């Protein structure tokens, strides 16, 4: 991973090589940046990744299809439900399985709450990096409410694994409407609070405006997706362009800016938070009734009650848990819009009970590649601002 | 199989008209189009498709079908953002074979090809900087190969200075 120190030549003698990370608070995880500096200007930047590589894709090949869900949580630990959703949609497409409306809408509502959760962590830490400490405390106050909702649904705050192949893990808890309503009623005013602290704050403007510019063409060329593309003027959102899980039934807008700098990315994500709140409210008000899982006995675990009274339910339960279910051979590339951009799972089945290959096209990996383009030629003080505006998660990069 | 794909997919038909040798086979499964491309032609094919609207490379990965032969499939996922179309290209490779890099077509292919090299040991010709990306540089194997044990291999560590 490390190179030998280069012998200084006429051209390089003027520059200083600075090693940033892998343990640095503003890299949000273990990312190593090798910066070549000329005075305060970054001449060359080289990101080194892999410190958090856990071999999740290899692990997926050893597990039954339904066991893989718990691994997908751990890829992007700020958006576990987006990963659950993407994986479940991919396997459901392989199986040709239709999930009931309640499960689809519940998935939309909870992934939007996940987006809010992720954006709140981004906003808090990004502002903290630039020096605005109080925003962090406000953001984590609201994040706590979201985590409580997750806990209510799944029993877990972060590694929820709430979406399963064929629907949801358990029935939505009694009284969930109350908790979600309380949140969506207060949250828009909370976004106003963040805006009051930052949007017209002269220090914030100076640190973010015109910083980290990359043209739209370069962003696409480098494989960047998500809010960064939208901040460069492209209204592309997979929720609109390739709707999944009933997203086409929701009314929301794709916010865009054209400046493609750190400030534009901030504005886009803040507006996305408002739009997500809109979606959550629509889901809350129009939530369909019915079952939370598909009627697919060999794939979906039976009710606990039925297992005590019906022989078939007991047999199915035993078979799913011990030997899983077989998935017809084939391959599927399922993309969803995660808080960071295009998240896609490429699942290949050979007809067995374990996936032959699970590839995760994670948004952070694609986005991080644009980092040199963003900071080369800029000042070293702007590196931290640019890093924060990318909103990557190292677990998502290294897998 | 290829003819059915060509009827329904105009980029595939254009591609075959442009270079019939490049497209070996095609598949339409669950609404997703896959074209099998001759490995030596992949860079030219990607260049052609990029001009035809597939401006974005979504990802490059590989699948190991060990012990079947040829064991590797390098998989490219292309995306046409204007028409919202996705296209999957596949190249079959045997152990030890290499494939032209598409970094000349998309700069963003860089890391994806490095990742495939790192985890599968497939070499990309003309890649500007084909180093390991996720694993340490002194790692000696490629863990996503099917014959690599999930718990890793045992290594005998030799103390520096010898013992």
Coordinates of C-alpha atoms in Angstrom, one line a residue:
Chain A
X1 CA 0.0 0.0 0.0
X2 CA 2.9 2.4 0.7
X3 CA 5.2 3.6 -1.9
X4 CA 8.9 4.3 -1.4
X5 CA 9.7 7.9 -0.8
X6 CA 10.5 9.4 -4.2
X7 CA 14.0 10.9 -4.7
X8 CA 13.5 14.7 -5.0
X9 CA 14.2 16.1 -8.4
X10 CA 14.2 19.7 -9.7
X11 CA 10.4 19.5 -10.0
X12 CA 9.5 17.7 -6.8
X13 CA 12.0 19.3 -4.5
X14 CA 9.6 22.2 -4.0
X15 CA 6.8 20.0 -2.9
X16 CA 6.1 18.5 0.4
X17 CA 4.4 15.1 0.8
X18 CA 1.8 15.0 3.6
X19 CA 0.2 11.9 4.8
X20 CA -3.4 12.5 6.0
X21 CA -5.0 9.6 7.8
X22 CA -5.7 6.7 7.9
X23 CA -6.6 7.9 11.4
X24 CA -7.8 11.4 11.0
X25 CA -11.1 12.7 12.3
X26 CA -12.1 14.4 9.1
X27 CA -11.7 11.4 6.9
X28 CA -14.8 9.8 8.7
X29 CA -13.3 6.4 8.9
X30 CA -10.0 5.0 7.8
X31 CA -9.1 6.7 4.6
X32 CA -5.5 7.6 3.8
X33 CA -4.8 10.6 1.7
X34 CA -1.3 11.2 0.3
X35 CA -1.1 14.9 -0.5
X36 CA 1.7 16.5 -2.4
X37 CA 1.8 20.2 -1.4
X38 CA 3.4 23.2 -2.9
X39 CA 3.1 25.7 -0.1
X40 CA -0.5 25.6 0.8
X41 CA -1.7 24.3 -2.6
X42 CA -2.5 20.7 -3.2
X43 CA -0.6 19.6 -6.3
X44 CA -1.5 16.0 -6.3
X45 CA -3.7 13.9 -4.1
X46 CA -3.9 10.1 -3.9
X47 CA -6.6 8.4 -1.9
X48 CA -5.5 5.0 -0.5
X49 CA -8.4 2.7 0.6
X50 CA -8.9 -0.8 1.8
X51 CA -8.3 -0.3 5.5
X52 CA -11.8 -1.4 6.3
X53 CA -12.0 -4.3 3.8
X54 CA -13.9 -7.1 5.5
X55 CA -14.6 -9.4 2.6
X56 CA -18.3 -9.1 2.8
X57 CA -18.8 -10.2 -0.8
X58 CA -16.9 -13.4 -0.1
X59 CA -18.9 -13.9 3.1
X60 CA -22.2 -13.6 1.1
X61 CA -21.3 -16.6 -1.0
X62 CA -21.1 -18.8 2.1
X63 CA -24.5 -17.9 3.5
X64 CA -28.1 -18.8 2.6
X65 CA -30.0 -16.1 0.7
X66 CA -32.0 -15.0 3.8
X67 CA -28.8 -14.9 6.0
X68 CA -27.1 -12.4 3.7
X69 CA -29.6 -9.7 4.7
X70 CA -27.8 -9.2 8.0
X71 CA -24.5 -8.7 6.1
X72 CA -25.9 -6.0 3.9
X73 CA -26.6 -3.8 7.0
X74 CA -22.9 -3.6 7.6
X75 CA -21.8 -2.4 4.2
X76 CA -23.1 1.2 4.6
X77 CA -23.6 1.5 8.3
X78 CA -25.3 4.9 8.0
X79 CA -27.9 3.5 5.5
X80 CA -28.5 -0.1 6.5
X81 CA -32.1 -0.1 5.3
X82 CA -31.2 1.1 1.8
X83 CA -28.8 -1.9 1.5
X84 CA -31.4 -4.3 2.9
X85 CA -33.9 -3.0 0.4
X86 CA -31.6 -3.2 -2.6
X87 CA -30.6 -6.8 -1.8
X88 CA -34.1 -7.9 -1.1
X89 CA -35.4 -6.3 -4.4
X90 CA -32.6 -8.1 -6.3
X91 CA -33.4 -11.5 -4.8
X92 CA -37.2 -10.9 -5.2
X93 CA -36.6 -10.1 -8.9
X94 CA -34.6 -13.4 -9.3
X95 CA -37.4 -15.3 -7.6
X96 CA -40.2 -13.4 -9.4
X97 CA -41.7 -12.6 -6.1
X98 CA -44.2 -9.8 -5.5
X99 CA -44.4 -8.2 -2.1
X100 CA -47.7 -6.9 -0.7
X101 CA -48.5 -3.1 -0.8
X102 CA -48.0 -2.6 2.9
X103 CA -44.5 -4.0 2.7
X104 CA -43.7 -1.8 -0.3
X105 CA -44.9 1.4 1.3
X106 CA -43.3 0.6 4.7
X107 CA -40.0 0.0 2.8
X108 CA -40.3 3.4 1.2
X109 CA -41.1 5.1 4.5
X110 CA -38.3 3.5 6.4
X111 CA -35.7 4.0 3.6
X112 CA -36.6 7.7 3.5
X113 CA -36.1 7.9 7.3
X114 CA -32.8 6.2 6.7
X115 CA -31.9 9.0 4.2
X116 CA -32.8 11.6 6.8
X117 CA -30.7 9.7 9.4
X118 CA -27.7 9.6 7.0
X119 CA -28.0 13.2 5.9
X120 CA -28.2 14.3 9.5
X121 CA -24.9 12.5 10.3
X122 CA -23.4 14.0 7.2
X123 CA -24.6 17.5 8.0
X124 CA -23.5 17.3 11.7
X125 CA -20.0 16.0 10.9
X126 CA -19.5 18.2 7.9
X127 CA -20.3 21.3 9.9
X128 CA -18.1 20.0 12.7
X129 CA -15.2 19.6 10.3
X130 CA -15.6 23.2 9.1
X131 CA -15.8 24.5 12.6
X132 CA -19.5 24.8 13.4
X133 CA -19.8 22.7 16.5
X134 CA -23.4 23.3 17.6
X135 CA -25.0 21.9 14.4
X136 CA -23.6 18.5 15.2
X137 CA -25.5 18.5 18.5
X138 CA -28.8 19.5 16.9
X139 CA -28.5 16.9 14.1
X140 CA -27.8 14.1 16.6
X141 CA -30.8 15.2 18.6
X142 CA -33.1 14.5 15.6
X143 CA -31.2 11.4 14.6
X144 CA -31.9 10.0 18.0
X145 CA -35.6 10.2 17.2
X146 CA -35.2 8.4 14.0
X147 CA -33.1 5.7 15.6
X148 CA -35.9 5.3 18.2
X149 CA -38.4 4.7 15.4
X150 CA -36.1 2.1 13.9
X151 CA -35.8 0.4 17.3
X152 CA -39.5 0.4 17.6
X153 CA -39.9 -1.4 14.3
X154 CA -37.0 -3.8 14.4
X155 CA -35.6 -3.9 17.9
X156 CA -32.4 -2.5 16.6
X157 CA -31.2 1.1 16.3
X158 CA -28.6 0.7 13.6
X159 CA -28.2 -2.8 12.2
X160 CA -31.9 -3.1 11.6
X161 CA -32.2 -6.0 9.0
X162 CA -35.9 -5.1 8.9
X163 CA -36.5 -5.9 5.3
X164 CA -36.5 -9.5 4.4
X165 CA -36.9 -11.4 1.2
X166 CA -40.7 -11.3 0.6
X167 CA -41.5 -8.4 2.9
X168 CA -40.7 -7.3 6.4
X169 CA -39.1 -9.1 9.3
X170 CA -42.0 -8.6 11.6
X171 CA -45.3 -6.8 11.6
X172 CA -45.1 -3.1 12.1
X173 CA -45.4 -2.4 15.9
X174 CA -48.6 -1.0 17.4
X175 CA -48.6 2.8 17.6
X176 CA -45.9 3.4 15.0
X177 CA -48.1 6.0 13.3
X178 CA -47.9 8.1 16.5
X179 CA -44.1 8.0 16.6
X180 CA -43.7 8.8 12.9
X181 CA -46.3 11.6 12.9
X182 CA -44.6 13.3 15.9
X183 CA -41.4 13.2 14.0
X184 CA -42.6 14.5 10.6
X185 CA -44.6 17.3 12.4
X186 CA -41.5 18.7 14.1
X187 CA -38.8 17.9 11.6
X188 CA -39.4 20.6 9.0
X189 CA -38.9 23.3 11.6
X190 CA -35.7 21.6 12.7
X191 CA -34.4 21.9 9.2
X192 CA -35.2 25.6 9.4
X193 CA -33.0 25.7 12.5
X194 CA -30.0 24.2 10.7
X195 CA -30.5 26.6 7.9
X196 CA -30.6 29.5 10.4
X197 CA -27.2 28.4 11.7
X198 CA -25.5 27.8 8.3
X199 CA -27.2 29.0 5.1
X200 CA -26.4 32.7 5.5
X201 CA -23.5 32.3 8.0
X202 CA -20.6 34.3 6.5
X203 CA -18.0 31.8 7.7
X204 CA -19.9 28.9 6.3
X205 CA -20.3 30.7 3.0
X206 CA -16.6 31.5 2.8
X207 CA -15.6 27.9 3.5
X208 CA -18.0 26.3 1.1
X209 CA -18.7 28.6 -1.9
X210 CA -16.6 27.9 -4.9
X211 CA -14.7 25.1 -3.1
X212 CA -14.4 21.6 -4.6
X213 CA -15.7 22.4 -8.0
X214 CA -15.8 19.6 -10.6
X215 CA -17.7 19.9 -13.9
X216 CA -20.7 17.7 -14.6
X217 CA -19.0 15.9 -17.5
X218 CA -16.0 15.0 -15.3
X219 CA -18.3 13.8 -12.5
X220 CA -20.1 11.4 -14.8
X221 CA -16.9 10.3 -16.4
X222 CA -15.5 9.5 -13.0
X223 CA -18.5 7.5 -12.0
X224 CA -20.0 9.9 -9.4
X225 CA -23.7 9.5 -8.6
X226 CA -26.2 10.9 -6.2
X227 CA -26.4 14.4 -4.6
X228 CA -23.1 15.4 -6.0
X229 CA -24.4 15.0 -9.6
X230 CA -27.6 16.8 -8.7
X231 CA -25.5 19.7 -7.2
X232 CA -23.9 19.9 -10.7
X233 CA -27.2 20.3 -12.4
X234 CA -28.3 16.8 -13.4
X235 CA -31.8 15.9 -12.2
X236 CA -31.1 12.2 -12.1
X237 CA -32.6 10.2 -9.3
X238 CA -33.2 6.4 -9.5
X239 CA -36.3 6.8 -7.4
X240 CA -37.8 8.8 -10.4
X241 CA -36.0 7.3 -13.4
X242 CA -36.3 3.6 -12.5
X243 CA -39.0 3.6 -9.8
X244 CA -38.9 0.6 -7.4
X245 CA -41.1 -0.4 -4.5
X246 CA -43.9 2.0 -5.5
X247 CA -41.9 5.2 -5.5
X248 CA -43.8 6.2 -8.6
X249 CA -46.9 6.7 -6.4
X250 CA -45.2 9.4 -4.3
X251 CA -45.1 13.0 -5.0
X252 CA -41.7 14.6 -4.6
X253 CA -39.2 16.7 -6.4
X254 CA -35.5 16.2 -7.3
X255 CA -33.6 19.3 -6.0
X256 CA -30.8 20.5 -8.2
X257 CA -28.2 23.2 -8.2
X258 CA -25.7 24.1 -10.9
X259 CA -22.7 25.4 -9.0
X260 CA -21.2 22.0 -8.2
X261 CA -19.3 23.3 -5.2
X262 CA -19.5 22.3 -1.5
X263 CA -22.2 24.9 -0.9
X264 CA -24.4 23.5 -3.7
X265 CA -24.1 20.0 -2.3
X266 CA -25.1 21.3 1.1
X267 CA -28.2 23.0 -0.4
X268 CA -29.2 19.9 -2.4
X269 CA -28.9 17.6 0.6
X270 CA -30.8 20.0 2.8
X271 CA -33.6 20.2 0.2
X272 CA -33.6 16.4 -0.1
X273 CA -34.3 16.2 3.6
X274 CA -37.4 18.3 3.1
X275 CA -38.5 16.1 0.2
X276 CA -37.9 12.9 2.2
X277 CA -40.0 14.3 5.0
X278 CA -42.7 14.8 2.4
X279 CA -42.5 11.2 1.3
X280 CA -42.6 10.0 4.9
X281 CA -45.7 12.0 5.5
X282 CA -47.4 10.7 2.3
X283 CA -46.5 7.1 3.3
X284 CA -47.8 7.7 6.8
X285 CA -51.1 9.1 5.5
X286 CA -51.7 6.6 2.7
X287 CA -50.3 3.4 4.3
X288 CA -52.2 0.5 2.9
X289 CA -53.5 -2.3 5.1
X290 CA -52.9 -6.0 4.7
X291 CA -50.1 -8.5 5.3
X292 CA -46.5 -7.4 5.7
X293 CA -45.1 -10.5 3.9
X294 CA -45.8 -12.1 0.6
X295 CA -47.8 -15.4 0.5
X296 CA -44.8 -17.6 -0.4
X297 CA -44.6 -20.5 2.0
X298 CA -41.2 -21.9 1.0
X299 CA -39.5 -18.5 1.1
X300 CA -41.1 -16.4 3.9
X301 CA -40.9 -17.7 7.5
X302 CA -44.4 -18.7 8.7
X303 CA -46.2 -17.1 11.6
X304 CA -45.1 -18.2 15.0
X305 CA -48.7 -18.9 15.9
X306 CA -49.2 -21.1 12.9
X307 CA -46.1 -23.1 13.7
X308 CA -47.8 -24.2 16.9
X309 CA -50.9 -25.5 15.2
X310 CA -50.1 -26.4 11.6
X311 CA -47.7 -29.1 10.6
X312 CA -46.9 -27.5 7.2
X313 CA -45.9 -24.3 8.8
X314 CA -43.5 -26.1 11.1
X315 CA -42.0 -28.1 8.2
X316 CA -41.5 -24.9 6.2
X317 CA -39.9 -23.1 9.1
X318 CA -37.5 -26.0 9.6
X319 CA -36.6 -26.2 5.9
X320 CA -36.1 -22.4 5.5
X321 CA -33.9 -22.2 8.5
X322 CA -31.8 -25.3 7.9
X323 CA -31.4 -25.5 4.2
X324 CA -32.8 -22.3 2.8
X325 CA -34.6 -22.0 -0.5
X326 CA -33.4 -22.5 -4.0
X327 CA -33.3 -19.5 -6.3
X328 CA -33.7 -20.1 -10.1
X329 CA -30.4 -19.6 -12.0
X330 CA -29.9 -16.1 -13.5
X331 CA -28.5 -12.7 -12.6
X332 CA -30.0 -9.4 -11.6
X333 CA -28.6 -5.9 -11.3
X334 CA -30.8 -3.9 -9.0
X335 CA -30.1 -0.3 -8.5
X336 CA -31.7 2.0 -5.8
X337 CA -31.0 5.6 -4.8
X338 CA -29.2 5.4 -1.5
X339 CA -28.4 8.6 0.4
X340 CA -25.1 8.7 -1.3
X341 CA -26.1 7.8 -4.9
X342 CA -26.5 4.7 -7.0
X343 CA -26.4 1.6 -4.9
X344 CA -26.7 -1.6 -6.9
X345 CA -26.6 -5.2 -6.0
X346 CA -25.5 -7.7 -8.7
X347 CA -26.7 -11.1 -7.5
X348 CA -25.8 -14.2 -9.5
X349 CA -27.6 -17.4 -8.8
X350 CA -26.5 -20.9 -10.0
X351 CA -29.8 -22.4 -8.8
X352 CA -28.6 -23.3 -5.3
X353 CA -29.6 -22.1 -1.9
X354 CA -26.6 -19.8 -1.6
X355 CA -25.8 -16.9 -3.9
X356 CA -23.0 -17.7 -6.3
X357 CA -21.9 -14.1 -6.3
X358 CA -23.1 -10.9 -4.7
X359 CA -21.5 -7.8 -6.0
X360 CA -22.2 -4.5 -4.3
X361 CA -21.9 -1.4 -6.5
X362 CA -21.6 1.0 -3.6
X363 CA -22.0 4.7 -4.2
X364 CA -19.1 5.8 -2.0
X365 CA -16.6 3.7 -4.0
X366 CA -17.5 5.4 -7.2
X367 CA -17.7 8.9 -5.6
X368 CA -14.4 8.7 -3.9
X369 CA -12.6 8.4 -7.2
X370 CA -13.5 12.0 -7.9
X371 CA -11.6 13.2 -4.9
X372 CA -8.3 14.1 -6.6
X373 CA -10.2 16.1 -9.3
X374 CA -12.0 17.9 -6.5
X375 CA -9.0 19.0 -4.4
X376 CA -6.0 19.2 -6.7
X377 CA -5.2 22.8 -7.3
X378 CA -7.0 23.9 -4.3
X379 CA -5.8 24.9 -0.8
X380 CA -5.0 22.3 1.9
X381 CA -7.6 24.0 4.2
X382 CA -10.3 23.2 1.6
X383 CA -9.5 19.5 1.6
X384 CA -11.5 18.9 4.7
X385 CA -14.5 20.8 3.3
X386 CA -14.4 18.9 0.0
X387 CA -14.1 15.6 1.8
X388 CA -17.1 16.3 3.9
X389 CA -19.2 17.3 0.9
X390 CA -18.7 13.9 -0.7
X391 CA -20.4 12.2 2.2
X392 CA -18.7 8.8 1.9
X393 CA -18.8 6.0 4.3
X394 CA -15.6 3.9 4.4
X395 CA -17.5 0.7 5.1
X396 CA -19.3 1.4 1.9
X397 CA -16.0 2.0 0.0
X398 CA -14.1 -1.0 1.2
X399 CA -16.8 -3.5 1.9
Chain B
X1 CA -30.9 -16.3 -28.4
X2 CA -29.0 -13.4 -29.8
X3 CA -31.6 -12.7 -32.5
X4 CA -34.3 -12.2 -29.9
X5 CA -32.2 -9.7 -28.1
X6 CA -31.4 -7.9 -31.3
X7 CA -35.1 -7.5 -32.1
X8 CA -35.8 -5.8 -28.9
X9 CA -32.7 -3.8 -28.3
X10 CA -31.5 -1.2 -30.7
X11 CA -28.0 -0.5 -29.2
X12 CA -27.3 -4.2 -29.5
X13 CA -28.4 -4.3 -33.1
X14 CA -26.3 -1.2 -33.9
X15 CA -23.4 -2.8 -32.3
X16 CA -23.7 -6.0 -34.3
X17 CA -24.1 -4.0 -37.5
X18 CA -20.9 -2.1 -36.6
X19 CA -18.8 -5.1 -35.7
X20 CA -20.4 -8.5 -36.1
X21 CA -17.3 -10.2 -34.8
X22 CA -17.4 -8.5 -31.5
X23 CA -20.7 -9.8 -30.2
X24 CA -20.6 -13.5 -29.5
X25 CA -24.0 -14.0 -28.0
X26 CA -26.8 -12.2 -26.2
X27 CA -29.3 -12.9 -23.5
X28 CA -32.6 -11.3 -22.4
X29 CA -33.4 -12.4 -18.9
X30 CA -35.8 -10.8 -16.4
X31 CA -35.9 -7.7 -18.6
X32 CA -32.1 -7.3 -18.5
X33 CA -30.0 -7.4 -21.6
X34 CA -26.6 -9.2 -21.6
X35 CA -24.2 -9.2 -24.5
X36 CA -21.2 -11.5 -24.6
X37 CA -18.3 -9.6 -26.1
X38 CA -15.0 -11.0 -27.5
X39 CA -12.5 -9.9 -24.9
X40 CA -10.0 -8.4 -27.3
X41 CA -12.7 -6.0 -28.6
X42 CA -14.1 -4.8 -25.3
X43 CA -12.4 -1.4 -25.3
X44 CA -13.6 -0.6 -28.9
X45 CA -17.1 -1.8 -28.1
X46 CA -17.3 0.3 -25.0
X47 CA -16.1 3.3 -26.9
X48 CA -18.7 2.7 -29.6
X49 CA -21.5 2.4 -27.0
X50 CA -20.4 5.5 -25.1
X51 CA -20.9 7.5 -28.3
X52 CA -24.3 5.9 -28.7
X53 CA -25.5 7.3 -25.4
X54 CA -24.1 4.9 -22.8
X55 CA -22.2 7.7 -21.2
X56 CA -22.0 6.3 -17.7
X57 CA -20.1 3.2 -16.5
X58 CA -22.0 1.9 -13.5
X59 CA -19.5 -0.7 -12.5
X60 CA -17.1 -3.4 -13.5
X61 CA -16.9 -6.7 -11.6
X62 CA -16.2 -10.3 -12.2
X63 CA -17.7 -13.7 -11.5
X64 CA -15.6 -16.9 -11.0
X65 CA -17.3 -20.0 -12.3
X66 CA -14.5 -22.4 -11.1
X67 CA -14.2 -25.3 -11.9
X68 CA -16.0 -24.6 -15.2
X69 CA -13.9 -23.3 -18.1
X70 CA -13.4 -20.6 -19.1
X71 CA -13.6 -19.7 -15.4
X72 CA -13.9 -15.9 -15.3
X73 CA -16.6 -13.5 -16.5
X74 CA -15.7 -9.9 -16.4
X75 CA -19.0 -8.0 -16.2
X76 CA -19.5 -4.4 -17.3
X77 CA -22.7 -2.5 -16.4
X78 CA -23.4 0.4 -18.7
X79 CA -26.0 3.0 -18.2
X80 CA -27.7 5.3 -20.7
X81 CA -28.9 8.2 -18.6
X82 CA -30.9 9.9 -21.3
X83 CA -33.1 6.9 -22.2
X84 CA -32.7 5.2 -18.9
X85 CA -31.4 2.0 -20.4
X86 CA -29.0 -0.4 -18.8
X87 CA -26.8 -2.8 -20.6
X88 CA -24.6 -5.6 -19.3
X89 CA -21.5 -6.7 -21.2
X90 CA -19.6 -9.9 -20.4
X91 CA -16.3 -11.2 -21.4
X92 CA -15.2 -14.8 -20.7
X93 CA -11.7 -15.4 -19.8
X94 CA -9.6 -18.4 -18.8
X95 CA -7.0 -18.5 -16.0
X96 CA -4.0 -16.3 -16.9
X97 CA -5.7 -14.4 -19.8
X98 CA -5.9 -10.6 -19.7
X99 CA -8.3 -8.1 -21.1
X100 CA -7.9 -4.6 -22.5
X101 CA -8.6 -1.9 -20.0
X102 CA -11.5 0.5 -20.6
X103 CA -9.8 3.3 -18.7
X104 CA -9.3 5.1 -22.0
X105 CA -13.1 5.2 -22.4
X106 CA -14.1 6.1 -18.9
X107 CA -11.5 7.4 -16.5
X108 CA -13.8 6.1 -13.7
X109 CA -13.0 2.5 -14.8
X110 CA -9.7 2.9 -13.0
X111 CA -10.6 1.8 -9.5
X112 CA -13.1 -0.9 -10.7
X113 CA -10.4 -2.6 -12.8
X114 CA -8.0 -2.4 -9.9
X115 CA -10.5 -4.0 -7.7
X116 CA -11.1 -6.9 -10.1
X117 CA -7.3 -7.4 -10.4
X118 CA -7.0 -7.3 -6.6
X119 CA -9.8 -9.7 -5.8
X120 CA -9.8 -12.0 -8.9
X121 CA -6.3 -11.7 -10.3
X122 CA -7.5 -10.7 -13.8
X123 CA -5.0 -8.4 -15.5
X124 CA -6.1 -5.4 -17.5
X125 CA -3.8 -4.4 -20.4
X126 CA -2.9 -0.7 -20.7
X127 CA -4.2 0.2 -17.3
X128 CA -2.2 3.2 -16.1
X129 CA -1.7 2.0 -12.5
X130 CA -2.7 -1.6 -11.9
X131 CA -2.0 -2.0 -8.2
X132 CA -4.0 -3.7 -5.5
X133 CA -6.6 -1.4 -4.1
X134 CA -8.3 -3.1 -1.2
X135 CA -5.8 -5.6 0.1
X136 CA -2.2 -4.9 1.2
X137 CA 0.3 -4.7 -1.6
X138 CA 2.2 -7.8 -0.4
X139 CA -0.8 -10.0 -0.4
X140 CA -0.1 -13.0 -2.5
X141 CA -3.5 -14.3 -3.7
X142 CA -6.9 -13.2 -4.9
X143 CA -9.6 -13.9 -2.3
X144 CA -12.8 -13.7 -4.4
X145 CA -11.7 -16.7 -6.4
X146 CA -13.8 -19.7 -5.6
X147 CA -10.8 -21.9 -4.8
X148 CA -9.7 -19.4 -2.1
X149 CA -10.9 -20.6 1.3
X150 CA -13.3 -18.2 3.1
X151 CA -11.2 -18.4 6.3
X152 CA -8.1 -17.4 4.3
X153 CA -4.9 -19.3 3.9
X154 CA -2.3 -20.1 6.5
X155 CA 0.8 -18.0 6.1
X156 CA 4.1 -18.8 7.7
X157 CA 5.5 -15.5 9.0
X158 CA 9.2 -15.3 9.1
X159 CA 10.7 -12.9 11.6
X160 CA 12.8 -10.2 10.2
X161 CA 16.5 -11.0 10.6
X162 CA 15.7 -14.7 10.3
X163 CA 15.6 -17.3 12.9

